[in-house]
Amino acid sequence: MNKRGIPYVWGGTSDRGYDCSGLMLRAYEKAGIDLPRTAREQYGAFSRKISWKDLEPGDLVFFSNLGHVGMISKPGYMVHAPHSGDVVKEEKLSSWRRQAFVGAVRPDRKGVRQWAERLEQRREPIPASLTATL
């Protein structure tokens, strides 16, 4: 909440400016939880999803085909970095936001660790014995 008023900067992760996922990245970093960088990756890092009716402060909420993320600040409100030309702010969850809602997660260290392990497994080279030849 103390980042309110800082300008939106695409790709921003510092007090010079934040984008939506950069703001979440730094907020959870302060809580000792390392999140992935982008909104899509942040959503994918957790298998347990939270429904609209079960949102609690601290939950990450995702909108518009995972193109935007905010954090529930209190019931019915979120804090986020909206878009270019705007600033980090708290906003009431509107009916428009409800329609654009994709899902939510409640970040924890275990979930992020499992996501990182799966990602690392995907980066490992395919064994030569499994390579097809034509």
mmCIF file of C-alpha atoms in Angstrom, residues 1 56-58 71-78 90 93:
data_model
loop_
_atom_site.group_PDB
_atom_site.id
_atom_site.type_symbol
_atom_site.label_atom_id
_atom_site.label_comp_id
_atom_site.label_asym_id
_atom_site.label_seq_id
_atom_site.Cartn_x
_atom_site.Cartn_y
_atom_site.Cartn_z
ATOM 1 C CA MET A 1 0.000 0.000 0.000
ATOM 2 C CA GLU A 56 -9.088 -12.567 0.902
ATOM 3 C CA PRO A 57 -6.512 -9.809 1.476
ATOM 4 C CA GLY A 58 -3.190 -10.849 -0.033
ATOM 5 C CA MET A 71 -3.692 -7.880 -4.955
ATOM 6 C CA ILE A 72 -6.753 -7.903 -2.723
ATOM 7 C CA SER A 73 -6.138 -5.159 -0.157
ATOM 8 C CA LYS A 74 -9.414 -5.450 1.788
ATOM 9 C CA PRO A 75 -12.787 -6.982 0.981
ATOM 10 C CA GLY A 76 -14.019 -5.567 -2.326
ATOM 11 C CA TYR A 77 -10.785 -3.714 -3.171
ATOM 12 C CA MET A 78 -7.450 -4.371 -4.834
ATOM 13 C CA GLU A 90 -6.266 0.981 -4.624
ATOM 14 C CA LEU A 93 -13.589 -4.269 -7.574
#
